[in-house]
Tab-separated table of C-alpha atoms in Angstrom:
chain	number	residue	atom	x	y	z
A	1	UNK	CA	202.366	72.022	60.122
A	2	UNK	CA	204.766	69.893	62.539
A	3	UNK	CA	207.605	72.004	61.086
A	4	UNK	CA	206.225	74.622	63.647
A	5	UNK	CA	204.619	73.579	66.110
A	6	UNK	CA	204.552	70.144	68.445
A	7	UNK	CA	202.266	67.592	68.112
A	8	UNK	CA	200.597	68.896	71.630
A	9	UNK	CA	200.043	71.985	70.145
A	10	UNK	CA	198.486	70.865	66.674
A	11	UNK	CA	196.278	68.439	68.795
A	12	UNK	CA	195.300	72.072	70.589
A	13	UNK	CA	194.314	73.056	67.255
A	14	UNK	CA	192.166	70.294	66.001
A	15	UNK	CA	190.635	70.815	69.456
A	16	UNK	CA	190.203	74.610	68.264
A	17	UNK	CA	188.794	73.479	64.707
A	18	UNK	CA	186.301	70.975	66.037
A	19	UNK	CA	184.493	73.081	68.787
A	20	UNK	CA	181.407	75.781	68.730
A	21	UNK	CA	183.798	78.386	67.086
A	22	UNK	CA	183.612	76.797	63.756
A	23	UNK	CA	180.193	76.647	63.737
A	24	UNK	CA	179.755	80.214	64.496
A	25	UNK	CA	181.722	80.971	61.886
A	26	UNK	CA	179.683	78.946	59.572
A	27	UNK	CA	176.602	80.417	60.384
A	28	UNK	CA	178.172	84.077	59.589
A	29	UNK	CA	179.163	82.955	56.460
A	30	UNK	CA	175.802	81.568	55.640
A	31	UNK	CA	173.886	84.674	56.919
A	32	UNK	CA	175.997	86.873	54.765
A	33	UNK	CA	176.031	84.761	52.017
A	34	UNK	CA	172.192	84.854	52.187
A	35	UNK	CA	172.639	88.623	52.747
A	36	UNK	CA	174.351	88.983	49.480
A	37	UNK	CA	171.804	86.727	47.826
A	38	UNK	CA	168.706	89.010	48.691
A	39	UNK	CA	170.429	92.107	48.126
A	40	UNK	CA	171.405	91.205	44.835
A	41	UNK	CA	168.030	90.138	43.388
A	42	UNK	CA	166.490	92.841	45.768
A	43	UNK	CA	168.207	95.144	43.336
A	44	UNK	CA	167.861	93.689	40.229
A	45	UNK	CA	164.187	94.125	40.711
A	46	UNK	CA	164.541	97.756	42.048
A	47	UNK	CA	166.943	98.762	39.040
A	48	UNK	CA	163.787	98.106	36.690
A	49	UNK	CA	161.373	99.905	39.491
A	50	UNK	CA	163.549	102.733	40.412
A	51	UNK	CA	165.582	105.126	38.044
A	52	UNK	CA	169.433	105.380	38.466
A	53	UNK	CA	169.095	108.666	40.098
A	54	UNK	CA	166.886	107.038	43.446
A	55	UNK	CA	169.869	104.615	44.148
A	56	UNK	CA	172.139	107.968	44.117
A	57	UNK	CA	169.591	109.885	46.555
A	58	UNK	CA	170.076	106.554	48.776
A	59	UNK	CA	173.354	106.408	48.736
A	60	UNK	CA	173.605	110.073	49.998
A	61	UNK	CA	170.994	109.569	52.667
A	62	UNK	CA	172.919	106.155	53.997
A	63	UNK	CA	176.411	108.138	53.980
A	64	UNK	CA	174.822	111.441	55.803
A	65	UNK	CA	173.166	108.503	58.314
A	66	UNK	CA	176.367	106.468	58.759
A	67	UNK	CA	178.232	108.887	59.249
A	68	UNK	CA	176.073	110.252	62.533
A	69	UNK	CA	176.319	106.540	63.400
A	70	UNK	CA	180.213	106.027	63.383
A	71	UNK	CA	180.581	109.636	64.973
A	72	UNK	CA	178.465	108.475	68.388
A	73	UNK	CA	180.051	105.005	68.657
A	74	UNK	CA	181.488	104.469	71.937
A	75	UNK	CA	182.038	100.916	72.252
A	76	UNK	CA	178.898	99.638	74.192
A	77	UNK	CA	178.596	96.181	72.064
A	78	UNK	CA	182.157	95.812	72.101
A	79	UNK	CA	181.973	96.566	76.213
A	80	UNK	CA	179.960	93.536	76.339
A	81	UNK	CA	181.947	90.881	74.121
A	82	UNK	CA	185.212	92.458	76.064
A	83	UNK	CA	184.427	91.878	79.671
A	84	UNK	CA	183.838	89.407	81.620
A	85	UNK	CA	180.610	91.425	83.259
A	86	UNK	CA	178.826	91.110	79.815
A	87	UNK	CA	177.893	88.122	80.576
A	88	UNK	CA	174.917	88.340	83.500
A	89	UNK	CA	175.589	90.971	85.636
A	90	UNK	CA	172.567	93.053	85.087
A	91	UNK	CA	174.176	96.145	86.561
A	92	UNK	CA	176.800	96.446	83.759
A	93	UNK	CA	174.627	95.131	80.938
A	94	UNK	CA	171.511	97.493	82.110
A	95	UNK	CA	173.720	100.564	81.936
A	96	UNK	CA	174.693	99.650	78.264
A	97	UNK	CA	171.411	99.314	77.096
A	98	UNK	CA	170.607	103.038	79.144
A	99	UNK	CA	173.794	104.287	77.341
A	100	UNK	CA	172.679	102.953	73.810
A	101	UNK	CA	169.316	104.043	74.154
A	102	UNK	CA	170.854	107.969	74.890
A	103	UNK	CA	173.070	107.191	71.766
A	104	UNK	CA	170.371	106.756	69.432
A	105	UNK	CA	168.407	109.627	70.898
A	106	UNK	CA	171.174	111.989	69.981
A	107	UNK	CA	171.602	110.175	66.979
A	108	UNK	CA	168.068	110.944	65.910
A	109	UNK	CA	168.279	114.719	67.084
A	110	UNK	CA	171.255	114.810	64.974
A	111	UNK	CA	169.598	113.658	61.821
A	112	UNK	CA	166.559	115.865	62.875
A	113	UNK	CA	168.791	119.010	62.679
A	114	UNK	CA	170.923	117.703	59.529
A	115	UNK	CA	167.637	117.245	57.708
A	116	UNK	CA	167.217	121.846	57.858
A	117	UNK	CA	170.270	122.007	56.092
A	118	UNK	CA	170.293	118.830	53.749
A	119	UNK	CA	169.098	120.599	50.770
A	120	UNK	CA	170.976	123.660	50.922
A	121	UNK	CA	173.880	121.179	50.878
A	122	UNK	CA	172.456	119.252	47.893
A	123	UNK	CA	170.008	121.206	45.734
A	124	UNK	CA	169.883	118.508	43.808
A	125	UNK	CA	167.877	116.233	45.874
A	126	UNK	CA	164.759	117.470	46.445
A	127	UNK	CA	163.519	115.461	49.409
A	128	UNK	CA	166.331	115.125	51.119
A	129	UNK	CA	165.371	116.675	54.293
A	130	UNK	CA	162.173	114.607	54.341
A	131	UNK	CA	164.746	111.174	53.997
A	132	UNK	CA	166.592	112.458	56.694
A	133	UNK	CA	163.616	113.120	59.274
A	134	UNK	CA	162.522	109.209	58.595
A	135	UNK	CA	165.888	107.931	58.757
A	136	UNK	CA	165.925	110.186	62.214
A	137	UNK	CA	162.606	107.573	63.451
A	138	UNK	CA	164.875	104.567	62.241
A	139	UNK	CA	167.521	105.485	64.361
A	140	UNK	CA	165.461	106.452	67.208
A	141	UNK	CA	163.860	102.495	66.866
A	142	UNK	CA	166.768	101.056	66.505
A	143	UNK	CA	167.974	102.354	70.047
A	144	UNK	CA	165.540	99.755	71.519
A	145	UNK	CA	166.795	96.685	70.427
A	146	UNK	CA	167.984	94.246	73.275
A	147	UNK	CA	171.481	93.719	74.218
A	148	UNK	CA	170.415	89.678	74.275
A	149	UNK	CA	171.934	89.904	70.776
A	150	UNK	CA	175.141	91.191	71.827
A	151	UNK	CA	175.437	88.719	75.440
A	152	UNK	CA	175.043	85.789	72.594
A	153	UNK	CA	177.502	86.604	70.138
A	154	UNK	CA	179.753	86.992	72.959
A	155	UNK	CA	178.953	83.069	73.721
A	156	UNK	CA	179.405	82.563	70.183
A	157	UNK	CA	176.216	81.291	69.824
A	158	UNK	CA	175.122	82.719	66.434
A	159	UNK	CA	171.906	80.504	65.325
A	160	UNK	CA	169.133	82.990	67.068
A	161	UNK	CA	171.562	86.721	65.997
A	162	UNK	CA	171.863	85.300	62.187
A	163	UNK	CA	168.242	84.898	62.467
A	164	UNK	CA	167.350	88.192	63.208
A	165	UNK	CA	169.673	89.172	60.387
A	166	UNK	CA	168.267	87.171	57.663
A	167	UNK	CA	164.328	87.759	59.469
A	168	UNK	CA	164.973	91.684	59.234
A	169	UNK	CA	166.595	91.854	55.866
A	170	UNK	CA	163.707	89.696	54.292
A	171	UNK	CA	161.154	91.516	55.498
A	172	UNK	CA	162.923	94.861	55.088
A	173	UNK	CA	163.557	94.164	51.288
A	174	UNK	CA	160.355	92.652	50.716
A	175	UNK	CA	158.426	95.451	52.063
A	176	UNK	CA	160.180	97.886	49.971
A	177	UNK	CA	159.581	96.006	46.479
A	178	UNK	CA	156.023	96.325	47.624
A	179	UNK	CA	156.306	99.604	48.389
A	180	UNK	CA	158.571	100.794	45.268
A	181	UNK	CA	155.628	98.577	43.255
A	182	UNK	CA	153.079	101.177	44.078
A	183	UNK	CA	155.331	104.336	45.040
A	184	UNK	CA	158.413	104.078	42.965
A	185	UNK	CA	160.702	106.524	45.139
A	186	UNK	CA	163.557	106.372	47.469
A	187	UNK	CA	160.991	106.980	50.145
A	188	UNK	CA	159.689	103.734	50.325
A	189	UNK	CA	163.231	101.877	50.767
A	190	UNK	CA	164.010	104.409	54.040
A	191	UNK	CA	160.268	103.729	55.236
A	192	UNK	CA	160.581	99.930	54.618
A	193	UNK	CA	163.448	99.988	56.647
A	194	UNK	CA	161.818	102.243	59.330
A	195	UNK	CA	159.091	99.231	59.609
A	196	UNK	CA	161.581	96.694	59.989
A	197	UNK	CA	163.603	97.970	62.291
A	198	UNK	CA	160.893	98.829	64.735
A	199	UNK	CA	159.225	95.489	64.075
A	200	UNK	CA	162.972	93.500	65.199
A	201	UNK	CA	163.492	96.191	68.168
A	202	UNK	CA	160.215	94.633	69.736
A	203	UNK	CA	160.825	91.069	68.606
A	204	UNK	CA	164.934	91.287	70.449
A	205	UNK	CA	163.252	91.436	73.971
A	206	UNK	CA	161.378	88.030	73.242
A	207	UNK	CA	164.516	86.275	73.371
A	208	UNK	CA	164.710	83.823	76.113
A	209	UNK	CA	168.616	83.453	76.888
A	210	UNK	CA	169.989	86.666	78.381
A	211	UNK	CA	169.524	89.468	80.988
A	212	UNK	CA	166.133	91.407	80.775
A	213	UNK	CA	166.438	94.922	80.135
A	214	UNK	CA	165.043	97.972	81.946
A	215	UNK	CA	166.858	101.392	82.274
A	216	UNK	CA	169.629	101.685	84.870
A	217	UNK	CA	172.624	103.494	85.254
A	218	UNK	CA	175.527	102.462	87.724
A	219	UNK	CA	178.538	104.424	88.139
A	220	UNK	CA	180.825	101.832	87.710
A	221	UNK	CA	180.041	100.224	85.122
A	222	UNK	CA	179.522	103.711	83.511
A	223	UNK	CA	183.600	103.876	83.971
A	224	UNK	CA	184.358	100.711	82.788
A	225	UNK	CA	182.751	100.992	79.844
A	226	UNK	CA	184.061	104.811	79.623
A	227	UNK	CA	187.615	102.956	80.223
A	228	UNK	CA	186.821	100.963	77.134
A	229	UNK	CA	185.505	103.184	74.772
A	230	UNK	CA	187.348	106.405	75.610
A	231	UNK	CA	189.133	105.613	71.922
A	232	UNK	CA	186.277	104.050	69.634
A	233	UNK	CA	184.772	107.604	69.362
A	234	UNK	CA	187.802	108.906	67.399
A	235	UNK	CA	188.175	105.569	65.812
A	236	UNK	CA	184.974	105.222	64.515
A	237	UNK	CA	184.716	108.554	63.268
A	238	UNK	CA	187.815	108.062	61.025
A	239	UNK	CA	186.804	104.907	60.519
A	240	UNK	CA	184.013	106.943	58.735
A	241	UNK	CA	186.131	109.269	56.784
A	242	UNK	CA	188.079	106.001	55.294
A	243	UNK	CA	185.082	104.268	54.210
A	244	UNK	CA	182.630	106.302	53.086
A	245	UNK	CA	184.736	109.756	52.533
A	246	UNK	CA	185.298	108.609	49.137
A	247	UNK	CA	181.531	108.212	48.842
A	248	UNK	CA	181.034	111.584	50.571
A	249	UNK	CA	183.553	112.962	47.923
A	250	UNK	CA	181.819	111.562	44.831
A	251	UNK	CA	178.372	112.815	45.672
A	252	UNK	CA	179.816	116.303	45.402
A	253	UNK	CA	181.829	115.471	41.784
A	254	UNK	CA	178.656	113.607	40.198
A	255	UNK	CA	175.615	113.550	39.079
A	256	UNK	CA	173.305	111.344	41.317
A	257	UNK	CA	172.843	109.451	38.460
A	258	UNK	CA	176.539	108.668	37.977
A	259	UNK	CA	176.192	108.313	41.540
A	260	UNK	CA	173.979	105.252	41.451
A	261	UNK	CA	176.201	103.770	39.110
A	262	UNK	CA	178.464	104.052	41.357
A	263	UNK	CA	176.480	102.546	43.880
A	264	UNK	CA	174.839	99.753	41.981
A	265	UNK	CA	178.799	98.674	41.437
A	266	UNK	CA	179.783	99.080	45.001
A	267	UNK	CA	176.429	96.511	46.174
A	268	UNK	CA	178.668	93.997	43.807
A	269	UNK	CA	182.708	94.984	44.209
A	270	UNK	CA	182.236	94.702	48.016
A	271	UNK	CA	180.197	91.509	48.597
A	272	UNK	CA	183.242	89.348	49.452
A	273	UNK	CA	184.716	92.810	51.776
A	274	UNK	CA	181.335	92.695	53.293
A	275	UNK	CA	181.499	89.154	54.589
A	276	UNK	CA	185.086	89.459	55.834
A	277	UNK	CA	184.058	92.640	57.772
A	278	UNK	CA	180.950	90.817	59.070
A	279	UNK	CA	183.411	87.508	60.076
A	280	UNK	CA	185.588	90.152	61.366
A	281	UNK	CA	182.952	91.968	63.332
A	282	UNK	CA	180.700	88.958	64.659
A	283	UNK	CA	182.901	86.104	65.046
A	284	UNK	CA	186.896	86.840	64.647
A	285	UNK	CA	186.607	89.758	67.488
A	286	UNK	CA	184.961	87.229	69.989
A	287	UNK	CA	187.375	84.622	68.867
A	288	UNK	CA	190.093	86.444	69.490
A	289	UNK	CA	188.863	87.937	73.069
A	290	UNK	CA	188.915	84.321	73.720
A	291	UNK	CA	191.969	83.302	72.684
A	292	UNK	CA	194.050	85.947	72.953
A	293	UNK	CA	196.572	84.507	75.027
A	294	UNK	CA	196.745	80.929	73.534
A	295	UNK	CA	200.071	79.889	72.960
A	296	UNK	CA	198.748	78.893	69.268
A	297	UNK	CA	197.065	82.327	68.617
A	298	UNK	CA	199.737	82.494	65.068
A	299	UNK	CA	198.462	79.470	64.095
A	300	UNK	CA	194.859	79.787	64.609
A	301	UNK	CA	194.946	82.956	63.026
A	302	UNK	CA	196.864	82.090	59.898
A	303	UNK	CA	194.294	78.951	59.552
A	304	UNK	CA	191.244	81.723	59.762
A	305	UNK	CA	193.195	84.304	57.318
A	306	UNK	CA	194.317	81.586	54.953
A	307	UNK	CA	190.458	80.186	54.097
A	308	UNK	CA	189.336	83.914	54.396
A	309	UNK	CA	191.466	85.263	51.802
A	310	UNK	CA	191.659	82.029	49.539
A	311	UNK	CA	187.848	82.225	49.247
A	312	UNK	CA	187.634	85.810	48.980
A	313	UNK	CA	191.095	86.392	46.406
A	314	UNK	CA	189.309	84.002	43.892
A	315	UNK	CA	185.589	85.730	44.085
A	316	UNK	CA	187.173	89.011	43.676
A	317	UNK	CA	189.776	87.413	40.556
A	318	UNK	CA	186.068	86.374	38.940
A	319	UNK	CA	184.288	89.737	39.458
A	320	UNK	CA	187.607	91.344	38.229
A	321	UNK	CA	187.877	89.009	34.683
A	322	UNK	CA	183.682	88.606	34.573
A	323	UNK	CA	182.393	91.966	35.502
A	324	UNK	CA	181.167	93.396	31.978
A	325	UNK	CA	179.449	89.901	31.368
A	326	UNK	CA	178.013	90.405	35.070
A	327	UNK	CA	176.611	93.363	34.222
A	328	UNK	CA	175.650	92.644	31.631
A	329	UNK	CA	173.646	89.545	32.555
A	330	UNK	CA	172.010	91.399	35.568
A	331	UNK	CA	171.193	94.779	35.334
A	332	UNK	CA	169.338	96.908	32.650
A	333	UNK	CA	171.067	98.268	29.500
A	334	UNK	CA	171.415	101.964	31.681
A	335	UNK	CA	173.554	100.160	33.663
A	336	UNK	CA	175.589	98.714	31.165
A	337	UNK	CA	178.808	101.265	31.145
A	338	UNK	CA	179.368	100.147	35.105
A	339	UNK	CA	181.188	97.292	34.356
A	340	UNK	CA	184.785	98.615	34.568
A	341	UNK	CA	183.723	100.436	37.814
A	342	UNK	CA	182.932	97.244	39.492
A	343	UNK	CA	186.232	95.744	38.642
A	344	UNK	CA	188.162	98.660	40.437
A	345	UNK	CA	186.030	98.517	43.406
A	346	UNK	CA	186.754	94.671	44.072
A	347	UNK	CA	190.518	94.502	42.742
A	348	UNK	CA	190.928	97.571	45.709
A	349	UNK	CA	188.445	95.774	48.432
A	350	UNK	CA	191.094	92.710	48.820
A	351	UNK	CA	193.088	95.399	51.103
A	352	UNK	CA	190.274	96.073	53.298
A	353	UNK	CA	189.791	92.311	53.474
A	354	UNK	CA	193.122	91.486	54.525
A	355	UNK	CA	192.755	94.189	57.152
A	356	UNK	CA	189.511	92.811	58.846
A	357	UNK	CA	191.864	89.844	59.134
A	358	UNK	CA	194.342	91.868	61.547
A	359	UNK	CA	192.943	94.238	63.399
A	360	UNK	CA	190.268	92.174	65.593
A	361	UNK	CA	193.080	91.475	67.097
A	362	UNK	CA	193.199	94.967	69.073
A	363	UNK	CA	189.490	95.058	70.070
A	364	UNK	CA	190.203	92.075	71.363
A	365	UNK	CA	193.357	93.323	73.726
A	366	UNK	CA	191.243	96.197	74.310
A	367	UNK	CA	194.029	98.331	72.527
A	368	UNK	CA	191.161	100.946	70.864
A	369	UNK	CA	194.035	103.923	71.155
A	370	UNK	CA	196.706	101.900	68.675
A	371	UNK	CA	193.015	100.619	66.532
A	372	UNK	CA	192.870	104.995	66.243
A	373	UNK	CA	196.268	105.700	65.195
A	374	UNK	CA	196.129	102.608	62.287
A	375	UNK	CA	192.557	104.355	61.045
A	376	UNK	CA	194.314	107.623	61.117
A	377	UNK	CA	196.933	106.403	58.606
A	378	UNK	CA	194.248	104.580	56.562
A	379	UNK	CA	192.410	107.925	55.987
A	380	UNK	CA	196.037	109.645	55.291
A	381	UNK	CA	196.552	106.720	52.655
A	382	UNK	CA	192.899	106.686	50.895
A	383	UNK	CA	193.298	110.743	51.086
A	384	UNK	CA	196.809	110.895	49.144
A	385	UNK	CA	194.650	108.326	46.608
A	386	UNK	CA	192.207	111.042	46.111
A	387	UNK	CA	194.647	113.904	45.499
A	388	UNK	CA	196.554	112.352	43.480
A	389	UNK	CA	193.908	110.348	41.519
A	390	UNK	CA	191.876	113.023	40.972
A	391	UNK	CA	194.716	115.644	39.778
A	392	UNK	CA	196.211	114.060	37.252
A	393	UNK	CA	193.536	111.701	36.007
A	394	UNK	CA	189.879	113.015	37.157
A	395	UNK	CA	187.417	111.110	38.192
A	396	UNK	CA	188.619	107.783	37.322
A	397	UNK	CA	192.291	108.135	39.084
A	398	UNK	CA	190.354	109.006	42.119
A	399	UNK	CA	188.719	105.430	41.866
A	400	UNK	CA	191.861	104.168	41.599
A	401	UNK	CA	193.329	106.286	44.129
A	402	UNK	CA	191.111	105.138	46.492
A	403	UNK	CA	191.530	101.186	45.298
A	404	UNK	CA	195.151	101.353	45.649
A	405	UNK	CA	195.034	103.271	49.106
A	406	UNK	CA	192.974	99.832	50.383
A	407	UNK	CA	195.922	97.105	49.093
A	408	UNK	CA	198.442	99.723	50.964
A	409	UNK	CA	196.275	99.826	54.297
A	410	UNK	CA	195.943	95.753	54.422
A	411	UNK	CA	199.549	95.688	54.025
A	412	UNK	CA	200.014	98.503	56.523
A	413	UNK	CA	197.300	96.307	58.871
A	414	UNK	CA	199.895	93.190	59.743
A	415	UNK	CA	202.562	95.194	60.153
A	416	UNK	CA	201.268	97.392	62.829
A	417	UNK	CA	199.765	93.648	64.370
A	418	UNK	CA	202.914	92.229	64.402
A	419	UNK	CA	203.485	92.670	68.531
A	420	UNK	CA	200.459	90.376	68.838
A	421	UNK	CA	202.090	87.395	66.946
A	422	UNK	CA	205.260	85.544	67.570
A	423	UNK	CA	206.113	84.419	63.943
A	424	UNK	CA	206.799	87.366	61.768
A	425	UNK	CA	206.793	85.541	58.370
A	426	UNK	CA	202.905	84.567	59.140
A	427	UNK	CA	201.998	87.691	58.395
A	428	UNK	CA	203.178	87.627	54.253
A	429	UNK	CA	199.872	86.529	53.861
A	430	UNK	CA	199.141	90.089	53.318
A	431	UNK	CA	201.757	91.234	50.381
A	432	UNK	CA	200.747	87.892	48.636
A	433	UNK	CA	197.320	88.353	48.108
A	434	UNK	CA	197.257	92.358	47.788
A	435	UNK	CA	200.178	92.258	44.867
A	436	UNK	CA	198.353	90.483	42.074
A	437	UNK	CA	195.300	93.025	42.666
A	438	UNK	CA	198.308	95.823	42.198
A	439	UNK	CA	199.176	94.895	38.764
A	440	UNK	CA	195.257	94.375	38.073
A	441	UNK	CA	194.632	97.846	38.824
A	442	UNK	CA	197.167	99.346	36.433
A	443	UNK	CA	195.372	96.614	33.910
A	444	UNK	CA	192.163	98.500	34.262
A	445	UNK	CA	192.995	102.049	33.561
A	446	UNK	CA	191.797	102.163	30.150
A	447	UNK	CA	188.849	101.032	30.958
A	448	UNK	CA	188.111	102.761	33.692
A	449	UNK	CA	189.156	106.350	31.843
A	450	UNK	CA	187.109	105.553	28.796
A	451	UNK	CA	183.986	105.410	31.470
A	452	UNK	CA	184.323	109.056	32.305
């Protein structure tokens, strides 16, 4: 450590270490990690009251729903953490809640109309349109919730946000075992999480700490936030096509109940991916607005990418080496052939992780046009996977096509960062942990193949 920096620097650091942010960042990791918990024995109890095929019909109404999500963001929590308005000035905060409430409204009038030509695009799924029309409600509700949530995470004060999370998400799971007890269908997980989400809307505006809400619209905070976002539209949109395209692409291939094994493995491979995007999201973008121009910013961030990947490199070597006897140990006999399927998913999600790492590091400069241009080339990447995967090797190269296109993107990640950060060889971090995953890959071919 003194080999880099001096001594005033490294006290800086300790300073950095022992304040709110690492408590934050605690509490993130805790929420998720209780996150992961419940969804994992939230679906080992709905893999024995659901058949394989419901999970596939829910993983085609989340992607359809996501993907009107992602294509309407325009930055308002973002607008918040970023400026120095989101922190009480009621004029700039009112006009984001105004703005997100239109968002959701279009959001829901966009599911509304999806839902007339949902089954003509999947015959296959009978009540599809009917999913669609209640996941319209959800995201009508969910326009409604209070930007308190978003003024606090800005503070980095996470205790009362992580409790909403963990509140929501045991209720929301709870009610749907109840309701899959008595009605066994994918309707009751969307209407479970129609009642939650309305239920958490309400509670948000009983939070003490932050600016009251009521609908306003000023002009100039309209353009800042315009100023802002002008790029997260794009962004998120291929953001969109990167993550879920491959999802997208699969539910036209398969069966839905290939489908939901493909989904039951992907609530497993991407538990670790999912807590780096939700550090990455919640804690490392406010970190880094803060910090952004800290001499130390190299160091700070190699500390937070060194635990992050550490932790994460070893859960995903375990999943990779364990995930028949996982499998096995959790899930049904049905379920059994997934186990090679999981072990692609998480050898491939290490790239994404690394990624989350890096590219806070733009929202936080603001920099949403360069944060468009690196999601461009990640959907160029994960689409030459496809191609590829899929023409010489089916189903299972396309997997792996996809898997492999992640470890290039992380890697692709800190280079395009590297303006940010002063000391070049910091940002190895990425080809070190993405090249054993490589050779794992090619390890699990066989495997793979033999599933399909």
């Amino acid at each position: 450590m003194n080999t880099f920096i001096s001594s005033t620097r490294y006290q800086s650091i300790r300073q950095f270490v022992q304040k709110p942010e690492l408590s934050s960042a605690m509490l993130v990791i805790g929420t998720r990690g209780i996150e992961i918990f419940l969804r994992l024995v939230s679906t080992i109890i709905l893999t024995r009251l659901l058949s394989p095929s419901a999970f596939g019909e829910i993983l085609i109404v989340t992607t359809i729903s996501s993907a009107i999500v992602l294509f309407s963001e325009i930055g308002l929590r973002g607008s918040i953490i970023n400026s120095n308005r989101g922190d009480s000035d009621p004029e700039y905060i009112n006009t984001i809640w105004t703005l997100y409430i239109i968002q959701h409204i279009v959001i829901a009038a966009v599911l509304l109309l999806t839902s007339y030509f949902g089954e003509k695009i999947y015959p296959n799924v009978q009540n599809l349109s009917f999913y669609l029309q209640i996941s319209a409600v959800v995201a009508l509700a969910s326009g409604f919730h209070s930007t308190k949530i978003f003024q606090l995470e800005k503070q980095l004060d996470m205790t009362i946000p992580c409790l909403f999370i963990v509140g929501k998400r045991v209720f929301g799971l709870s009610l749907a075992i109840l309701l899959c007890y008595s009605w066994p269908s994918a309707s009751s997980i969307i209407f479970a999480d129609l009642i939650a989400t309305f239920c958490f809307a309400i509670l948000s505006h009983r939070i003490r700490h932050g600016t009251r809400n009521r609908i306003h619209l000023d002009i100039n905070s309209f353009k800042q936030v315009f100023n802002y976002g002008k790029w997260i539209l794009p962004t998120t949109g291929i953001t969109w096509l990167t993550r879920e395209g491959n999802k997208l692409t699969l539910s036209f291939i398969l069966t839905t109940t290939t489908l939901g094994f493909f989904s039951v493995a992907s609530n497993i491979g991407l538990v670790f991916c999912g807590i780096a995007q939700n550090l990455s999201d919640k804690w490392l973008f406010p970190v880094y607005a803060k910090y952004r121009k800290n001499e130390n910013i190299d160091i700070i961030a190699l500390k937070i990418r060194s635990i992050i990947l550490t932790g994460s490199g070893i859960g995903i070597a375990i999943l990779c080496i364990g995930s028949d006897t996982i499998v096995n140990l959790v899930y049904e006999d049905e379920y059994a052939s997934i186990g090679p399927i999981l072990a692609t998913i998480s050898a491939g999600s290490i790239g994404l992780i690394v990624a989350n790492c890096y590219l806070p590091i733009f929202k936080a400069h603001a920099n949403s046009r360069a944060l468009f241009r690196i999601r461009i080339i990640q959907s160029i990447l994960m689409g030459i996977g496809i191609i590829i995967g899929y023409s010489l090797f089916g189903v299972s190269g396309l997997i792996l096509g996809v898997s492999y296109s992640q470890l290039l993107f992380g890697i692709f990640s800190a280079f395009s960062a590297r303006k940010y950060f002063t000391k070049k060889i910091f940002l190895l971090d990425s080809i070190v942990f993405t090249m054993p995953f490589f050779l794992c890959l090619f390890l699990l071919f066989d495997d793979l193949n033999r599933v399909f």
